[in-house]
CSV table of C-alpha atoms in Angstrom, one decimal:
chain,number,residue,atom,x,y,z
A,88,MET,CA,-17.8,-66.5,-26.9
A,89,GLN,CA,-15.9,-69.4,-28.1
A,90,GLY,CA,-12.7,-68.5,-30.0
A,91,THR,CA,-12.7,-68.3,-33.7
A,92,GLY,CA,-10.2,-71.2,-34.1
A,93,ILE,CA,-12.3,-73.4,-32.0
A,94,GLN,CA,-14.8,-75.8,-33.8
A,95,GLU,CA,-17.6,-77.9,-32.5
A,96,GLN,CA,-17.7,-81.5,-33.3
A,97,TRP,CA,-20.6,-84.2,-32.4
A,98,LEU,CA,-20.0,-87.5,-31.9
A,99,THR,CA,-21.8,-90.8,-30.7
A,100,VAL,CA,-19.7,-92.7,-28.3
A,101,ASN,CA,-21.7,-96.1,-27.2
A,102,GLY,CA,-24.9,-94.7,-27.9
A,103,ILE,CA,-24.3,-91.3,-26.3
A,104,ARG,CA,-24.2,-88.1,-28.2
A,105,ILE,CA,-21.1,-86.1,-27.2
A,106,ARG,CA,-20.3,-82.5,-27.9
A,107,CYS,CA,-16.3,-81.8,-28.4
A,108,PHE,CA,-14.6,-78.8,-29.0
A,109,THR,CA,-11.5,-79.2,-31.1
A,110,ALA,CA,-8.7,-76.7,-32.3
A,111,GLY,CA,-5.3,-77.0,-34.1
A,112,ASP,CA,-4.4,-78.8,-37.2
A,113,SER,CA,-1.0,-80.1,-36.2
A,114,GLY,CA,1.0,-81.4,-33.5
A,115,SER,CA,0.5,-84.0,-30.7
A,116,PRO,CA,-3.1,-84.6,-29.5
A,117,VAL,CA,-4.3,-83.2,-26.3
A,118,VAL,CA,-7.5,-84.0,-24.6
A,119,LEU,CA,-9.1,-81.7,-21.8
A,120,LEU,CA,-11.5,-83.0,-19.4
A,121,HIS,CA,-13.3,-80.8,-17.1
A,122,GLY,CA,-14.4,-81.1,-13.6
A,123,ALA,CA,-18.0,-82.1,-11.9
A,124,GLY,CA,-20.6,-80.1,-10.4
A,125,ILE,CA,-22.2,-78.1,-13.3
A,126,ASP,CA,-18.7,-77.8,-15.0
A,127,SER,CA,-18.1,-78.5,-19.0
A,128,ALA,CA,-15.8,-78.1,-21.4
A,129,MET,CA,-16.2,-74.6,-22.5
A,130,LEU,CA,-16.6,-73.4,-18.6
A,131,SER,CA,-13.1,-74.8,-17.8
A,132,TRP,CA,-11.0,-74.5,-20.8
A,133,GLU,CA,-12.3,-71.7,-22.9
A,134,LEU,CA,-9.3,-69.7,-22.2
A,135,SER,CA,-7.1,-72.5,-22.6
A,136,ILE,CA,-8.1,-74.4,-25.8
A,137,GLU,CA,-6.7,-71.8,-28.5
A,138,PRO,CA,-3.4,-71.3,-26.6
A,139,LEU,CA,-2.7,-74.9,-26.4
A,140,ALA,CA,-3.7,-75.6,-30.1
A,141,GLU,CA,-0.8,-73.3,-31.5
A,142,HIS,CA,1.2,-76.4,-31.1
A,143,HIS,CA,-1.0,-79.2,-30.8
A,144,ARG,CA,-4.5,-80.7,-31.9
A,145,VAL,CA,-6.8,-80.1,-28.9
A,146,PHE,CA,-9.9,-82.0,-27.8
A,147,ALA,CA,-12.2,-80.7,-25.3
A,148,PRO,CA,-15.2,-82.9,-24.6
A,149,ASP,CA,-18.3,-82.2,-22.7
A,150,LEU,CA,-18.5,-85.3,-20.5
A,151,PRO,CA,-21.5,-87.7,-20.4
A,152,GLY,CA,-23.9,-86.0,-18.0
A,153,TYR,CA,-22.6,-82.3,-18.6
A,154,GLY,CA,-22.7,-79.7,-20.9
A,155,GLN,CA,-24.6,-80.3,-23.9
A,156,SER,CA,-23.7,-83.9,-24.4
A,157,ASP,CA,-26.3,-86.6,-23.6
A,158,LYS,CA,-27.4,-87.0,-19.9
A,159,PRO,CA,-28.2,-90.8,-19.5
A,160,ASP,CA,-30.0,-92.5,-16.8
A,161,VAL,CA,-26.8,-94.2,-15.7
A,162,LYS,CA,-24.6,-94.6,-12.8
A,163,TYR,CA,-21.8,-92.0,-13.2
A,164,THR,CA,-18.9,-93.5,-11.6
A,165,LEU,CA,-15.1,-93.1,-12.2
A,166,ASP,CA,-14.9,-96.5,-13.9
A,167,PHE,CA,-17.9,-95.4,-16.4
A,168,TYR,CA,-15.8,-92.3,-17.2
A,169,ILE,CA,-12.5,-94.2,-17.8
A,170,SER,CA,-14.1,-96.5,-20.2
A,171,PHE,CA,-16.2,-93.9,-21.9
A,172,LEU,CA,-12.6,-91.9,-22.4
A,173,ALA,CA,-11.1,-95.0,-23.9
A,174,GLN,CA,-14.2,-95.4,-26.2
A,175,LEU,CA,-13.9,-91.8,-27.1
A,176,LEU,CA,-10.2,-92.0,-27.9
A,177,ASP,CA,-11.1,-94.9,-30.4
A,178,GLN,CA,-13.8,-92.9,-32.1
A,179,LEU,CA,-11.3,-89.9,-32.5
A,180,GLU,CA,-8.6,-92.3,-34.0
A,181,LEU,CA,-6.2,-91.2,-31.4
A,182,PRO,CA,-4.2,-94.1,-30.2
A,183,ARG,CA,-1.9,-92.0,-27.6
A,184,VAL,CA,-2.7,-88.6,-26.2
A,185,ALA,CA,-1.7,-86.2,-23.6
A,186,LEU,CA,-4.4,-85.9,-21.0
A,187,VAL,CA,-4.9,-82.6,-19.0
A,188,GLY,CA,-7.8,-83.0,-16.4
A,189,LEU,CA,-9.2,-80.8,-13.7
A,190,SER,CA,-10.7,-82.1,-10.4
A,191,MET,CA,-13.1,-85.0,-11.5
A,192,GLY,CA,-11.3,-84.8,-14.9
A,193,GLY,CA,-7.9,-85.3,-13.2
A,194,GLY,CA,-9.1,-88.4,-11.4
A,195,ILE,CA,-10.3,-89.5,-14.6
A,196,ALA,CA,-7.0,-88.8,-16.2
A,197,ILE,CA,-4.7,-90.4,-13.3
A,198,GLY,CA,-7.2,-93.6,-13.6
A,199,PHE,CA,-7.1,-93.9,-17.1
A,200,THR,CA,-2.9,-93.6,-17.1
A,201,LEU,CA,-3.0,-96.5,-14.5
A,202,ARG,CA,-5.3,-98.7,-16.7
A,203,TYR,CA,-3.9,-97.9,-20.4
A,204,PRO,CA,-0.6,-96.3,-19.7
A,205,GLU,CA,0.4,-97.1,-23.2
A,206,ARG,CA,-2.3,-94.7,-24.7
A,207,VAL,CA,-0.9,-91.6,-22.5
A,208,THR,CA,2.2,-89.7,-23.7
A,209,LYS,CA,1.8,-87.0,-20.8
A,210,LEU,CA,-0.4,-86.5,-17.9
A,211,VAL,CA,-1.3,-83.0,-16.2
A,212,PRO,CA,-3.7,-83.6,-13.0
A,213,VAL,CA,-5.0,-80.2,-12.0
A,214,ASP,CA,-6.3,-80.0,-8.6
A,215,PRO,CA,-7.1,-83.9,-9.2
A,216,TYR,CA,-9.7,-85.9,-7.6
A,217,GLY,CA,-8.5,-89.3,-6.3
A,218,ILE,CA,-5.3,-88.2,-4.4
A,219,MET,CA,-6.6,-88.1,-1.0
A,220,PRO,CA,-8.2,-90.8,1.6
A,221,LYS,CA,-11.5,-88.6,2.6
A,222,LEU,CA,-13.1,-85.0,2.5
A,223,ALA,CA,-12.9,-82.4,5.3
A,224,TRP,CA,-15.8,-83.1,7.7
A,225,HIS,CA,-16.2,-86.3,5.7
A,226,LYS,CA,-19.1,-87.9,7.8
A,227,LEU,CA,-21.3,-84.7,7.6
A,228,SER,CA,-20.2,-84.6,3.9
A,229,TYR,CA,-21.6,-88.4,3.4
A,230,LEU,CA,-24.9,-87.7,5.0
A,231,TYR,CA,-25.2,-84.5,2.7
A,232,VAL,CA,-24.6,-86.8,-0.5
A,233,ILE,CA,-26.9,-89.4,0.5
A,234,THR,CA,-30.0,-87.1,1.4
A,235,PRO,CA,-32.0,-84.8,-1.3
A,236,LEU,CA,-30.2,-81.9,0.3
A,237,ASN,CA,-27.6,-82.7,-2.3
A,238,GLU,CA,-29.9,-82.3,-5.3
A,239,LEU,CA,-32.1,-79.6,-3.4
A,240,SER,CA,-28.6,-77.3,-3.1
A,241,TYR,CA,-28.6,-76.9,-7.0
A,242,TRP,CA,-32.2,-75.2,-6.6
A,243,PHE,CA,-30.8,-72.5,-4.3
A,244,PHE,CA,-27.3,-72.2,-6.4
A,245,LYS,CA,-29.5,-71.1,-9.6
A,246,ARG,CA,-31.9,-68.9,-8.0
A,247,SER,CA,-29.6,-65.7,-8.5
A,248,ARG,CA,-26.5,-64.4,-9.8
A,249,SER,CA,-25.6,-63.2,-6.4
A,250,MET,CA,-25.7,-67.0,-5.1
A,251,VAL,CA,-23.4,-68.3,-7.8
A,252,ARG,CA,-20.9,-65.5,-7.4
A,253,ALA,CA,-20.7,-66.1,-3.7
A,254,SER,CA,-20.4,-69.9,-4.1
A,255,LEU,CA,-17.4,-69.3,-7.1
A,256,LEU,CA,-15.7,-67.1,-4.4
A,257,ALA,CA,-16.1,-69.9,-1.6
A,258,GLY,CA,-14.2,-72.7,-3.3
A,259,LEU,CA,-13.3,-71.9,-7.0
A,260,ILE,CA,-11.9,-68.2,-7.7
A,261,SER,CA,-9.9,-66.6,-4.7
A,262,SER,CA,-10.8,-63.2,-5.4
A,263,LYS,CA,-13.5,-60.6,-6.7
A,264,GLU,CA,-10.9,-59.2,-8.9
A,265,ARG,CA,-10.3,-62.5,-10.6
A,266,LEU,CA,-14.0,-63.2,-10.9
A,267,THR,CA,-15.4,-61.8,-14.2
A,268,GLU,CA,-19.2,-61.2,-14.4
A,269,ASP,CA,-18.8,-63.0,-18.0
A,270,LEU,CA,-17.9,-66.1,-15.8
A,271,VAL,CA,-20.4,-65.4,-13.4
A,272,ASP,CA,-23.2,-65.3,-16.4
A,273,LYS,CA,-21.8,-68.6,-17.9
A,274,VAL,CA,-22.0,-70.5,-14.6
A,275,PHE,CA,-25.5,-69.0,-13.7
A,276,GLN,CA,-26.7,-70.0,-17.2
A,277,ALA,CA,-25.3,-73.6,-16.9
A,278,ALA,CA,-27.0,-74.0,-13.5
A,279,GLN,CA,-30.4,-73.5,-15.4
A,280,ASP,CA,-30.2,-76.7,-17.1
A,281,PRO,CA,-32.8,-79.0,-15.3
A,282,SER,CA,-30.3,-81.6,-15.5
A,283,ALA,CA,-27.6,-79.6,-13.7
A,284,GLY,CA,-25.9,-81.4,-10.8
A,285,LYS,CA,-27.6,-84.8,-11.4
A,286,ALA,CA,-24.7,-86.5,-12.8
A,287,PHE,CA,-22.3,-85.3,-9.9
A,288,ALA,CA,-24.8,-86.2,-7.4
A,289,SER,CA,-24.6,-89.8,-8.9
A,290,PHE,CA,-21.0,-89.7,-8.6
A,291,GLN,CA,-20.9,-88.5,-5.2
A,292,ARG,CA,-23.0,-91.3,-4.2
A,293,ASP,CA,-20.9,-93.6,-5.6
A,294,GLU,CA,-17.5,-92.0,-4.4
A,295,VAL,CA,-18.3,-90.9,-1.0
A,296,ARG,CA,-18.3,-93.7,1.5
A,297,TRP,CA,-18.9,-93.5,5.5
A,298,ASN,CA,-15.2,-93.4,6.6
A,299,SER,CA,-13.2,-92.6,3.2
A,300,LEU,CA,-13.7,-91.7,-0.6
A,301,ARG,CA,-14.0,-95.0,-2.7
A,302,THR,CA,-10.8,-93.8,-4.9
A,303,ASN,CA,-7.6,-93.3,-3.6
A,304,TYR,CA,-4.7,-93.6,-6.1
A,305,ILE,CA,-2.3,-92.8,-3.6
A,306,ASP,CA,-1.1,-96.5,-3.3
A,307,SER,CA,-0.8,-96.8,-7.1
A,308,LEU,CA,0.8,-93.6,-8.0
A,309,HIS,CA,4.3,-95.0,-8.0
A,310,GLU,CA,3.3,-97.1,-11.1
A,311,ILE,CA,2.8,-94.1,-13.3
A,312,THR,CA,6.0,-94.0,-15.5
A,313,VAL,CA,4.8,-91.2,-18.2
A,314,PRO,CA,5.9,-87.5,-17.9
A,315,THR,CA,3.4,-86.1,-15.2
A,316,LEU,CA,2.9,-82.3,-14.2
A,317,PHE,CA,0.8,-81.6,-11.1
A,318,VAL,CA,-0.7,-78.1,-11.3
A,319,HIS,CA,-2.5,-77.0,-8.1
A,320,GLY,CA,-3.8,-73.9,-6.9
A,321,GLU,CA,-1.9,-73.1,-3.5
A,322,LYS,CA,-5.2,-72.4,-1.5
A,323,ASP,CA,-7.3,-75.1,-2.8
A,324,PRO,CA,-10.2,-75.8,-0.2
A,325,SER,CA,-11.4,-79.0,-1.9
A,326,VAL,CA,-7.9,-80.8,-2.6
A,327,PRO,CA,-5.6,-79.1,-0.2
A,328,LEU,CA,-2.2,-78.6,-1.6
A,329,VAL,CA,-0.4,-81.2,0.8
A,330,TYR,CA,-2.0,-84.0,-1.2
A,331,ALA,CA,-0.7,-82.8,-4.5
A,332,GLN,CA,2.7,-82.4,-2.8
A,333,ARG,CA,2.7,-86.0,-1.7
A,334,ALA,CA,1.2,-87.2,-5.1
A,335,HIS,CA,4.2,-85.4,-6.7
A,336,GLN,CA,6.7,-87.4,-4.5
A,337,LEU,CA,5.1,-90.7,-5.4
A,338,VAL,CA,5.3,-90.0,-8.9
A,339,LYS,CA,8.8,-90.6,-10.0
A,340,HIS,CA,10.4,-87.5,-11.9
A,341,SER,CA,7.1,-85.7,-11.9
A,342,GLN,CA,6.7,-82.0,-11.8
A,343,LEU,CA,4.6,-79.8,-9.3
A,344,HIS,CA,3.7,-76.3,-10.2
A,345,VAL,CA,1.8,-74.4,-7.5
A,346,MET,CA,-0.6,-71.4,-8.6
A,347,SER,CA,0.2,-69.0,-6.1
A,348,GLU,CA,-3.0,-67.6,-4.3
A,349,CYS,CA,-5.4,-69.7,-6.6
A,350,LEU,CA,-8.3,-72.1,-5.4
A,351,HIS,CA,-9.8,-74.9,-7.2
A,352,TRP,CA,-10.0,-73.4,-10.9
A,353,PRO,CA,-6.4,-71.9,-11.7
A,354,MET,CA,-6.8,-72.1,-15.4
A,355,ARG,CA,-9.7,-69.6,-14.9
A,356,GLU,CA,-8.0,-67.4,-12.1
A,357,LYS,CA,-4.7,-67.1,-13.7
A,358,PRO,CA,-5.0,-68.2,-17.3
A,359,GLU,CA,-1.8,-66.9,-19.0
A,360,GLU,CA,0.5,-68.4,-16.1
A,361,PHE,CA,-1.6,-71.8,-16.5
A,362,ASN,CA,-1.3,-71.8,-20.2
A,363,GLN,CA,2.5,-70.9,-20.3
A,364,VAL,CA,3.3,-73.8,-17.8
A,365,VAL,CA,1.4,-76.6,-19.3
A,366,SER,CA,2.2,-75.6,-23.1
A,367,ALA,CA,5.9,-75.5,-22.3
A,368,PHE,CA,5.6,-79.0,-20.3
A,369,LEU,CA,3.4,-80.7,-23.2
A,370,ARG,CA,6.2,-79.3,-25.7
A,371,ASP,CA,9.2,-80.5,-23.6
A,372,PRO,CA,10.7,-83.3,-25.8
C-alpha cells in the first residue's frame, strides 16, 4: 500500500505518458530514480518517499519502459533517460533538484549531473551503474545479453514466488529476515507484466560490449562539484563496494556511507538507516 501522503500524478513527456508519485508540499525538490530489471518507483522508493517528504517536495517517476508508464518501442539507452529526465523536470517546472538514483537510476543521475550541473543541487548515487569498467564474468554476460536467453529469463522468473524469492536473495537482499513476503508478492506481481524486462534488455544490449561497459564515468567524476553522497551496500555483488570507494575518492568533498551487510537494494534492506542518512545529507545546508 502506498502511504496516505503520497499522490499519484500522470503527465505526458515528449509523447510518453508517465506515472509519477509525489509527496510533500514544502521544501526543496528531490527526484528519486529507480533501478532497472522490473523495478519501478514504488518497488524501490515506497519506504522512502514519505520520510523524505517531511522536509522536501518528492517526485518519484516510473521511468519509460517501467511500472505503469508507457513502454514505447524505442532504444532504451542512458542518453535516452538523461534527455528524458531533463524533459520531465521541465514539465514539472523544476529548474534545480536534488537527485537520488539507484543502480541504473544512479547512472542516470550521475550522467545528468555531468551534462547539466547547473540543474542539480545535490547528488545521491545509490549502488550506481556507471562507475566500473566491466561486469563480473563480463564476456559470458555479453553473450547472455545478446541472445534470447536474456528475455527468456523473465519467463522463468515470473513462474513462482519461490523463484522470485531466490533471485532477490541472490542479488538484492542479504537475508531471509529482511526479505518480507509483501515485497516478494510485489516483485512477483510486477513480473507478470508482459513487457517486464524489455526495457532493461534493450538497455543491456546498448551498454554491454564485448570487452567493457559502454558507460564508465570514472574519468569524468572529478568534474562533479555539487555536494555528493554515495550510499552503497557493503556486499553488493552487482556493483562491488571497491568501485564506490574509488568514485568517492574522485568526487571532491563527497561522502560515502556504507550500508553494512546490505546487497544492491539498501533502501529496502534497512529503510530507517537509509532514510536517516539521505535525509540528513539533503537537509545539510
